[in-house]
Coordinates of C-alpha atoms and ligand atoms in Angstrom, one line a residue:
Chain O
M1 CA 0.0 0.0 0.0
A2 CA 1.1 3.5 -0.7
I3 CA 2.1 6.1 1.8
S4 CA 0.4 9.4 1.2
V5 CA 1.8 12.8 2.4
L6 CA -0.6 15.7 2.7
I7 CA 1.1 18.9 1.6
P8 CA 0.1 22.2 3.2
T9 CA -0.8 25.2 1.0
P10 CA 2.5 27.1 1.6
L11 CA 4.5 24.2 0.1
R12 CA 2.3 23.4 -2.9
K13 CA 4.4 25.6 -5.1
F14 CA 7.0 22.8 -4.9
T15 CA 4.5 20.1 -5.8
N16 CA 2.9 21.8 -8.8
N17 CA -0.2 22.4 -6.6
Q18 CA -0.7 18.8 -5.8
E19 CA -2.4 18.4 -2.4
A20 CA -0.9 15.0 -1.7
V21 CA 2.1 13.1 -2.9
Q22 CA 3.3 9.5 -2.5
A23 CA 6.4 8.4 -0.5
S24 CA 8.3 5.2 0.4
P25 CA 8.6 3.5 3.8
G26 CA 11.4 4.4 6.2
S27 CA 11.3 7.2 8.8
V28 CA 10.2 10.8 8.9
A29 CA 13.8 11.7 8.2
T30 CA 14.0 9.6 5.1
L31 CA 10.7 10.9 4.0
L32 CA 12.0 14.5 4.2
A33 CA 15.1 13.5 2.2
E34 CA 12.8 11.9 -0.4
L35 CA 10.6 15.0 -0.6
E36 CA 13.8 17.1 -1.1
A37 CA 15.0 14.8 -3.9
N38 CA 11.6 15.1 -5.7
F39 CA 10.9 18.7 -4.9
P40 CA 14.2 20.5 -4.4
G41 CA 14.0 23.2 -1.7
M42 CA 11.2 21.7 0.3
E43 CA 13.3 20.3 3.1
A44 CA 14.8 23.6 4.1
R45 CA 11.3 25.0 4.7
L46 CA 10.6 22.2 7.3
I47 CA 14.0 21.7 8.9
G48 CA 15.9 24.6 10.5
P49 CA 19.6 25.3 10.3
D50 CA 20.0 23.2 13.6
G51 CA 18.7 20.1 11.8
E52 CA 15.5 20.0 13.9
L53 CA 12.0 20.4 12.8
R54 CA 11.2 24.1 12.6
R55 CA 9.2 25.1 15.7
F56 CA 6.1 26.2 13.8
V57 CA 5.8 23.0 11.8
N58 CA 3.9 20.0 12.8
I59 CA 4.2 16.5 11.2
Y60 CA 1.6 13.8 11.9
V61 CA 1.9 10.1 11.2
N62 CA -1.5 8.6 11.2
E63 CA -2.9 11.6 13.0
E64 CA -0.3 11.5 15.8
D65 CA 2.1 14.4 16.3
I66 CA 5.7 13.0 15.8
R67 CA 6.7 15.0 18.9
F68 CA 4.7 12.4 20.8
L69 CA 6.3 9.6 18.8
Q70 CA 10.0 9.4 17.9
G71 CA 10.4 12.8 16.3
L72 CA 12.3 12.6 13.0
Q73 CA 13.2 9.0 13.7
T74 CA 9.5 8.0 13.8
P75 CA 9.1 5.0 11.5
I76 CA 6.8 5.1 8.4
A77 CA 5.4 1.9 7.0
D78 CA 3.2 1.0 4.0
G79 CA -0.3 2.4 4.3
D80 CA 0.6 5.2 6.8
S81 CA -0.7 8.6 6.1
I82 CA 1.5 11.6 6.8
S83 CA 0.4 15.2 7.1
I84 CA 2.5 18.3 7.3
V85 CA 0.6 21.2 9.0
P86 CA 1.6 24.6 10.1
A87 CA 0.9 25.5 13.8
I88 CA -2.4 27.3 14.0
A89 CA -4.1 29.6 16.5
G90 CA -7.4 28.9 18.1
G91 CA -9.6 28.8 21.1
Chain Q
M1 CA -3.4 56.1 2.4
P2 CA -4.3 52.7 3.9
K3 CA -3.8 51.9 7.6
T4 CA -2.3 48.5 6.8
L5 CA 0.7 48.0 4.6
G6 CA 1.4 44.3 4.4
M7 CA 2.3 41.4 6.6
R8 CA 5.6 40.3 8.2
C9 CA 6.8 37.0 9.6
R10 CA 7.3 37.2 13.3
E11 CA 10.0 34.6 13.0
C12 CA 12.2 35.5 10.0
G13 CA 11.0 38.9 9.0
E14 CA 9.9 38.0 5.4
E15 CA 7.2 40.4 4.2
Y16 CA 4.0 39.6 2.2
P17 CA 1.2 41.6 0.7
L18 CA -2.1 41.9 2.6
S19 CA -4.0 38.7 1.8
P20 CA -5.8 35.9 3.5
I21 CA -2.6 33.9 4.3
H22 CA -1.5 33.2 7.8
V23 CA 1.9 31.5 7.9
C24 CA 5.3 32.4 6.4
E25 CA 6.1 30.3 3.3
L26 CA 9.8 30.2 4.3
C27 CA 9.6 29.1 7.9
F28 CA 5.9 28.6 8.8
G29 CA 6.2 31.4 11.4
P30 CA 3.1 33.5 12.2
L31 CA 2.4 36.6 10.1
E32 CA 1.6 39.9 11.7
V33 CA -0.1 42.9 10.0
I34 CA 2.3 45.8 9.4
M35 CA 0.4 49.0 10.4
N36 CA 1.1 52.3 8.7
W37 CA 2.0 54.2 11.9
E38 CA 3.1 57.3 10.0
E39 CA -0.5 57.6 8.8
I40 CA -2.1 56.5 12.0
A41 CA -0.1 58.3 14.7
P42 CA -0.9 61.9 13.9
R43 CA -4.7 61.3 14.2
V44 CA -4.7 59.3 17.4
S45 CA -4.9 61.0 20.8
R46 CA -6.6 60.4 24.1
K47 CA -9.3 62.9 22.9
S48 CA -9.8 61.1 19.6
I49 CA -10.2 57.8 21.4
Q50 CA -12.6 59.2 24.1
A51 CA -14.7 60.7 21.3
G52 CA -15.3 57.2 19.9
P53 CA -18.1 54.8 20.8
P54 CA -18.2 52.9 24.2
S55 CA -16.9 49.8 22.5
M56 CA -13.7 48.3 21.2
W57 CA -14.2 50.4 18.0
R58 CA -13.1 53.5 19.9
Y59 CA -9.6 52.1 18.9
H60 CA -10.6 51.5 15.3
D61 CA -7.6 53.6 14.1
L62 CA -5.3 50.9 15.7
L63 CA -7.0 47.8 14.3
P64 CA -5.9 46.1 11.0
V65 CA -9.1 46.8 9.1
E66 CA -9.6 49.6 6.6
G67 CA -13.4 50.3 6.7
P68 CA -15.9 50.5 9.5
P69 CA -16.9 47.4 11.5
C70 CA -19.3 45.1 9.6
V71 CA -20.4 43.2 12.7
G72 CA -20.0 43.5 16.5
H73 CA -20.5 47.3 16.8
N74 CA -21.0 46.9 20.6
V75 CA -18.2 44.5 21.5
G76 CA -15.8 45.5 24.2
F77 CA -15.3 48.4 26.7
T78 CA -16.2 45.9 29.4
P79 CA -16.0 46.9 33.1
L80 CA -12.7 47.2 34.9
V81 CA -13.8 46.3 38.4
K82 CA -11.9 47.3 41.6
A83 CA -11.8 44.0 43.5
E84 CA -11.7 45.0 47.1
R85 CA -12.9 41.8 48.7
L86 CA -10.9 39.4 46.6
G87 CA -8.0 41.8 47.0
K88 CA -8.2 41.5 50.8
K89 CA -8.1 37.7 50.5
L90 CA -5.0 37.8 48.4
G91 CA -3.3 40.6 50.3
L92 CA -3.5 42.9 47.3
N93 CA -4.7 46.5 47.9
N94 CA -5.0 47.4 44.2
L95 CA -6.5 44.4 42.5
Y96 CA -8.7 44.8 39.4
I97 CA -10.8 42.4 37.3
K98 CA -11.1 43.1 33.6
N99 CA -14.5 41.5 33.1
D100 CA -15.0 40.1 29.7
A101 CA -17.4 37.6 31.2
V102 CA -20.0 40.3 30.2
N103 CA -18.6 41.1 26.8
H104 CA -21.4 41.7 24.2
P105 CA -22.7 39.6 22.6
T106 CA -21.4 36.1 23.5
L107 CA -19.8 36.7 26.9
S108 CA -16.1 36.1 26.2
F109 CA -13.1 38.1 25.0
K110 CA -13.4 36.2 21.7
D111 CA -16.0 38.7 20.5
R112 CA -13.1 41.1 20.1
V113 CA -11.2 38.9 17.8
V114 CA -14.2 37.8 15.8
A115 CA -15.5 41.4 15.2
T116 CA -12.1 42.2 13.8
A117 CA -11.7 39.1 11.8
L118 CA -15.2 39.1 10.2
T119 CA -14.9 42.8 9.3
K120 CA -11.7 41.8 7.5
A121 CA -13.4 38.7 6.0
R122 CA -15.9 41.0 4.3
E123 CA -13.2 43.3 3.1
F124 CA -11.5 40.3 1.5
G125 CA -14.9 39.3 -0.1
F126 CA -15.6 36.1 1.8
D127 CA -19.2 35.0 2.2
T128 CA -18.5 32.0 4.4
V129 CA -16.6 31.9 7.7
A130 CA -15.4 28.9 9.8
C131 CA -13.4 28.2 12.9
A132 CA -11.9 25.5 15.0
S133 CA -12.9 26.2 18.6
T134 CA -12.7 25.1 22.2
G135 CA -16.2 26.8 22.6
N136 CA -15.9 30.5 23.1
L137 CA -14.7 31.2 19.6
A138 CA -17.5 28.9 18.3
N139 CA -20.1 31.0 20.1
S140 CA -18.7 34.2 18.8
V141 CA -18.2 33.3 15.2
A142 CA -21.7 31.8 15.0
A143 CA -23.3 34.9 16.5
H144 CA -21.4 37.4 14.4
A145 CA -21.9 35.4 11.3
A146 CA -25.6 35.5 11.9
E147 CA -25.4 39.3 12.4
G148 CA -23.4 39.8 9.2
G149 CA -25.3 37.3 7.1
F150 CA -22.3 35.0 6.6
K151 CA -22.6 31.3 6.2
A152 CA -20.8 29.6 9.1
Y153 CA -19.1 26.2 9.7
I154 CA -18.0 25.6 13.3
F155 CA -15.7 22.8 14.3
I156 CA -15.6 21.8 18.0
P157 CA -14.3 18.8 20.0
S158 CA -17.3 16.5 20.5
D159 CA -17.0 16.5 24.3
L160 CA -17.6 20.2 24.8
E161 CA -19.9 21.7 27.5
Q162 CA -23.6 21.8 26.7
G163 CA -23.8 25.5 27.1
K164 CA -21.1 26.1 24.5
V165 CA -22.8 23.7 22.0
L166 CA -26.2 25.2 22.4
G167 CA -24.7 28.7 22.4
T168 CA -23.4 27.9 18.9
L169 CA -26.4 26.1 17.5
V170 CA -28.8 28.9 18.5
Y171 CA -27.3 31.2 15.9
G172 CA -28.1 28.8 13.1
A173 CA -24.5 27.8 12.3
N174 CA -23.5 24.4 10.9
V175 CA -21.7 22.7 13.8
L176 CA -19.3 19.8 13.2
A177 CA -18.4 17.9 16.4
V178 CA -15.1 16.2 15.8
K179 CA -14.3 13.0 17.7
G180 CA -11.0 14.1 19.2
N181 CA -9.4 16.8 21.3
Y182 CA -9.0 20.4 20.2
D183 CA -5.5 19.8 18.7
E184 CA -7.1 17.2 16.5
V185 CA -9.9 19.5 15.5
N186 CA -7.3 22.1 14.6
R187 CA -5.3 19.7 12.5
L188 CA -8.4 18.7 10.6
C189 CA -9.2 22.4 9.9
A190 CA -5.6 23.1 8.9
E191 CA -5.8 20.2 6.4
A192 CA -9.1 21.5 5.1
G193 CA -7.5 24.9 4.8
G194 CA -8.4 26.6 1.6
K195 CA -10.2 23.6 0.2
Y196 CA -13.7 25.0 0.5
G197 CA -13.0 28.6 0.0
W198 CA -14.1 29.5 3.6
A199 CA -12.4 32.1 5.8
F200 CA -11.2 30.1 8.8
V201 CA -11.2 32.8 11.5
N202 CA -8.3 31.3 13.4
I203 CA -6.4 30.1 10.4
T204 CA -7.0 32.1 7.2
L205 CA -7.6 35.3 9.1
R206 CA -5.3 34.7 12.0
P207 CA -3.2 37.9 11.7
Y208 CA -6.4 40.0 11.9
Y209 CA -8.1 37.8 14.5
G210 CA -5.1 38.1 16.8
D211 CA -5.0 41.9 16.8
G212 CA -8.6 42.2 18.0
S213 CA -7.2 41.1 21.4
K214 CA -5.1 44.3 21.6
T215 CA -8.2 46.1 22.6
F216 CA -8.3 44.2 25.9
G217 CA -5.0 45.9 26.7
Y218 CA -6.0 49.3 25.4
E219 CA -9.1 49.3 27.5
I220 CA -7.3 48.3 30.7
A221 CA -4.9 51.2 30.3
E222 CA -7.6 53.8 29.4
Q223 CA -9.8 52.7 32.3
L224 CA -6.9 53.1 34.7
G225 CA -6.6 56.7 33.6
W226 CA -4.1 56.1 30.8
R227 CA -1.8 54.0 33.0
A228 CA -0.4 50.5 32.3
P229 CA -0.7 48.3 35.4
D230 CA 2.2 46.7 37.2
H231 CA 1.0 43.2 36.6
I232 CA -1.5 41.4 34.4
V233 CA -2.4 37.7 34.8
V234 CA -3.8 36.1 31.6
P235 CA -5.2 32.6 30.8
C236 CA -3.4 31.0 27.9
A237 CA -4.6 28.5 25.4
G238 CA -3.0 29.1 22.0
G239 CA -1.0 31.9 23.6
S240 CA -2.2 34.8 21.5
L241 CA -4.2 36.9 24.0
I242 CA -1.4 37.4 26.4
S243 CA 1.0 38.7 23.7
K244 CA -1.6 40.9 22.1
I245 CA -2.5 42.6 25.4
Y246 CA 1.2 43.4 25.9
K247 CA 1.5 44.5 22.2
G248 CA -1.5 46.8 22.8
L249 CA 0.1 48.5 25.8
N250 CA 3.3 49.1 24.0
E251 CA 1.6 50.6 21.0
M252 CA -0.3 53.0 23.3
N253 CA 3.0 54.0 24.9
R254 CA 4.7 54.6 21.5
L255 CA 1.7 56.8 20.6
G256 CA 2.4 58.9 23.8
L257 CA -1.0 57.9 25.3
L258 CA 0.3 56.5 28.7
E259 CA 1.4 58.3 31.9
N260 CA 4.0 55.8 33.0
G261 CA 5.4 53.8 30.1
V262 CA 4.8 50.1 30.3
P263 CA 6.1 48.7 33.6
T264 CA 3.7 45.8 33.2
R265 CA 4.8 42.3 33.9
M266 CA 2.8 39.6 32.1
Y267 CA 1.9 36.3 33.8
A268 CA 0.7 33.2 32.0
A269 CA -2.0 31.1 33.7
Q270 CA -2.9 27.5 32.6
A271 CA -4.5 24.4 34.1
T272 CA -2.0 21.7 35.3
G273 CA -3.7 19.2 33.0
C274 CA -2.8 21.4 30.0
S275 CA 0.2 23.5 30.8
P276 CA 2.8 23.4 27.9
I277 CA 3.4 27.2 28.1
T278 CA 3.5 27.6 31.9
T279 CA 5.7 24.5 32.3
A280 CA 8.2 25.8 29.7
I281 CA 8.4 29.2 31.6
Q282 CA 8.7 27.7 35.0
T283 CA 11.5 25.3 33.9
N284 CA 13.3 28.1 31.9
A285 CA 13.0 25.8 28.8
E286 CA 13.8 27.1 25.3
V287 CA 11.1 24.9 23.7
F288 CA 7.7 23.9 25.0
R289 CA 6.6 20.3 24.9
P290 CA 3.2 19.7 23.5
Q291 CA 0.8 17.8 25.9
K292 CA -2.4 15.8 25.6
P293 CA -4.9 17.9 27.5
N294 CA -6.7 16.5 30.5
T295 CA -8.5 19.3 32.4
I296 CA -12.0 20.6 33.0
A297 CA -10.7 24.0 31.8
K298 CA -11.7 23.0 28.2
S299 CA -11.7 26.5 26.8
I300 CA -8.0 26.7 27.3
A301 CA -7.1 23.1 26.7
I302 CA -4.8 23.4 23.8
G303 CA -1.9 21.0 24.0
N304 CA 0.1 22.3 21.1
P305 CA -0.2 26.1 21.3
A306 CA 0.5 27.9 18.0
D307 CA 1.6 31.0 19.7
G308 CA 3.3 29.3 22.6
Y309 CA 6.7 30.8 21.7
V310 CA 5.1 34.2 21.4
A311 CA 3.5 33.9 24.8
M312 CA 6.8 32.7 26.4
D313 CA 8.7 35.7 24.8
T314 CA 6.1 38.0 26.2
V315 CA 6.4 36.7 29.7
R316 CA 10.2 36.8 29.6
K317 CA 10.5 40.2 27.9
S318 CA 8.2 41.7 30.5
A319 CA 9.9 40.0 33.5
G320 CA 6.7 38.2 34.4
W321 CA 6.2 34.5 35.4
A322 CA 3.7 31.7 35.1
A323 CA 1.9 29.1 37.2
D324 CA -0.7 26.4 36.8
V325 CA -3.4 25.0 39.0
T326 CA -5.3 21.7 39.4
D327 CA -8.9 21.2 38.5
D328 CA -9.9 21.3 42.1
E329 CA -8.3 24.7 42.4
V330 CA -10.2 25.8 39.2
I331 CA -13.5 25.1 40.9
E332 CA -12.3 26.8 44.1
G333 CA -11.3 29.8 41.9
I334 CA -14.7 30.1 40.3
K335 CA -16.3 30.0 43.8
L336 CA -13.8 32.5 45.2
L337 CA -14.5 35.1 42.5
G338 CA -18.2 34.5 42.7
S339 CA -18.4 34.8 46.5
T340 CA -16.1 37.8 46.9
E341 CA -16.9 39.9 43.8
G342 CA -20.2 38.6 42.5
I343 CA -18.7 37.7 39.2
F344 CA -19.5 34.2 37.7
T345 CA -16.6 33.2 35.5
E346 CA -16.0 30.0 33.5
T347 CA -13.2 27.5 34.1
A348 CA -10.6 29.7 32.5
G349 CA -11.4 32.4 35.0
G350 CA -11.1 29.9 37.8
V351 CA -7.6 29.1 36.5
T352 CA -6.6 32.8 36.4
V353 CA -7.9 33.7 39.8
M354 CA -6.1 30.8 41.5
V355 CA -2.9 31.4 39.5
T356 CA -3.1 35.0 40.8
K357 CA -3.5 33.7 44.3
K358 CA -0.5 31.4 43.9
L359 CA 1.7 34.2 42.4
A360 CA 0.7 36.4 45.3
E361 CA 1.7 33.7 47.8
Q362 CA 5.0 33.4 46.0
G363 CA 5.5 37.1 46.8
R364 CA 5.6 38.2 43.2
F365 CA 3.4 41.3 43.7
G366 CA 3.9 44.2 46.1
A367 CA 0.9 44.7 48.4
D368 CA 0.2 48.1 46.8
D369 CA 1.1 47.1 43.2
L370 CA -1.6 47.5 40.6
V371 CA -2.6 43.9 39.6
V372 CA -5.2 43.1 36.9
I373 CA -6.8 39.7 36.5
A374 CA -8.0 38.9 32.9
I375 CA -11.4 37.3 33.3
T376 CA -12.2 36.2 29.7
G377 CA -15.3 34.1 29.9
N378 CA -18.6 33.5 31.6
G379 CA -19.6 30.8 34.1
L380 CA -23.0 30.2 32.7
K381 CA -21.4 28.4 29.8
T382 CA -19.4 25.9 31.9
Q383 CA -22.0 24.9 34.6
E384 CA -20.9 21.3 34.5
A385 CA -17.7 22.2 36.1
V386 CA -19.2 23.5 39.3
Q387 CA -22.3 21.2 39.3
G388 CA -22.2 19.3 42.6
H389 CA -19.6 21.6 44.1
L390 CA -21.9 24.4 45.3
G391 CA -24.2 22.8 47.8
A392 CA -28.0 22.9 47.0
P393 CA -30.9 25.1 47.7
V394 CA -32.7 24.4 51.0
L395 CA -36.1 23.1 50.1
I396 CA -39.0 24.4 52.3
Q397 CA -42.8 24.5 52.4
P398 CA -44.3 28.0 51.8
N399 CA -44.9 28.8 55.5
L400 CA -43.1 30.7 58.3
D401 CA -42.6 27.6 60.5
A402 CA -40.8 25.9 57.8
L403 CA -38.7 29.0 57.2
D404 CA -37.9 29.3 60.9
Q405 CA -36.9 25.7 61.0
A406 CA -34.7 25.9 57.9
L407 CA -32.9 29.0 59.3
Q408 CA -31.8 26.9 62.3
T409 CA -29.9 24.4 60.1
D410 CA -26.3 24.8 59.5
K411 CA -26.9 24.2 55.8
L412 CA -27.4 27.9 55.4
L413 CA -24.9 30.4 54.4
Q414 CA -21.5 30.8 55.7
V415 CA -20.4 34.2 54.5
V416 CA -17.0 34.2 53.0
Ligands
PLP501 C1 -12.2 32.0 28.0 C2 -10.9 32.0 27.3 N1 -9.8 32.6 27.9 C3 -8.6 32.6 27.4 C4 -8.4 32.0 26.1 C5 -7.0 32.0 25.6 O1 -6.7 32.6 24.4 P1 -5.4 32.3 23.6 O2 -5.7 31.2 22.7 O3 -5.3 33.6 22.8 O4 -4.3 32.1 24.5 C6 -9.4 31.3 25.5 C7 -9.2 30.7 24.2 O5 -10.0 30.0 23.7 C8 -10.7 31.3 26.1 O6 -11.8 30.7 25.5
ZN502 ZN1 9.3 33.3 8.3

């Protein structure tokens, strides 16, 4: 089964306006590298100069925030759905 | 000349034209509206403000909309109450309550942000508005959408208090109760994003929404005789309100409206069961850790606060502090404010009152310092929280004997 990655509006310039793209199994880190290979420039938007996820970016694996899982080392398997979402206000 | 010039990323400084976008494309940081102060400053004075209406719109010049309000003309300018009896309990001689529990029309400070956001939504040409909400924003978006003739889609966690659900449905909004906590509601709405062409008040219109809260700060200072207080204690969910109050005070100061500069220290209040911001501050951490909320203070139960860093900056820059309180204390706080000041606040207010008590016990305020507690929501909306904690009416027959007898019992009234 495929792995789908939901792309947020601010990054759709890289994906030719595709809302979702496919990826291979591995980890969040390998996913980001794969996105970078397919859509050059995207990784720098998500990862800061310190190599960490930027503080206003959230990545979810099957609806769970990777900060509650294993961060960038969180494994990704066939059938998982990934979503990349900016932090948003509320209340 | 327009009042608003563009938007700027708070994180990296990148600038954008005015449009319904809310995060920086480069770093995902929050965008803020750039105000045209050269244009605005010369026409703003204490006099010009005092000549305005008794509502938040007396500060129209300082808000990020171009035209007149399209909804919410009567929002704001809520009472600033001198809290003598609560002050005595806390050992504070100059304690004030800024009481947005009686904000018009939906009894929370959210009316300020919504009146601003929907005015901007109309200026952008939207006919449908939406929001993800822990309850108060839901009430306010639904009410103002009705007033303005917008279609409304409201997303809430499915376990919200009855009062907040009814208080949304009554305005004829479409309500979607999402099986999950608020952070999950928020994620869903972020994913929906632009898909349906709606203006999500807290997403699409976030930069405008946020600035509506500045009026909470403007009003405190004006009501104190154009003085910024020494301390303000603010309940935090996403972390926007606390920073916008501080931003508002600093704007007033730059415009020369204040007597005493901004000596104000800002204090963040959260429930222990959802305390990512106050934990980070109390542990001097650089980053906050998201939490899974577990508290009766549902209106401020946001485990992954979008403006958490902004709130932390505000507290640190102002040399303030933070504290959190348990659910039992939240109930105690609601009762304490009710029984000393005659003000019925919701759970968020219970948090703020008890955090103020805690900070006072820690010796963070001088006895004569001017302290303001931000009461941001109304207790009638969260009755479940105090149900069973207030005693019950004493039931009697309608005759004097029964009354005499009832008055002997110790069930009646201990005065606080
Ligand atoms: C009653 C009440 N107080 C305070 C807040 C906190 O606002 P913010 O998300 O700006 O921190 C909220 C947010 O929903 C609220 O409903
Ligand atoms: Zn940026």
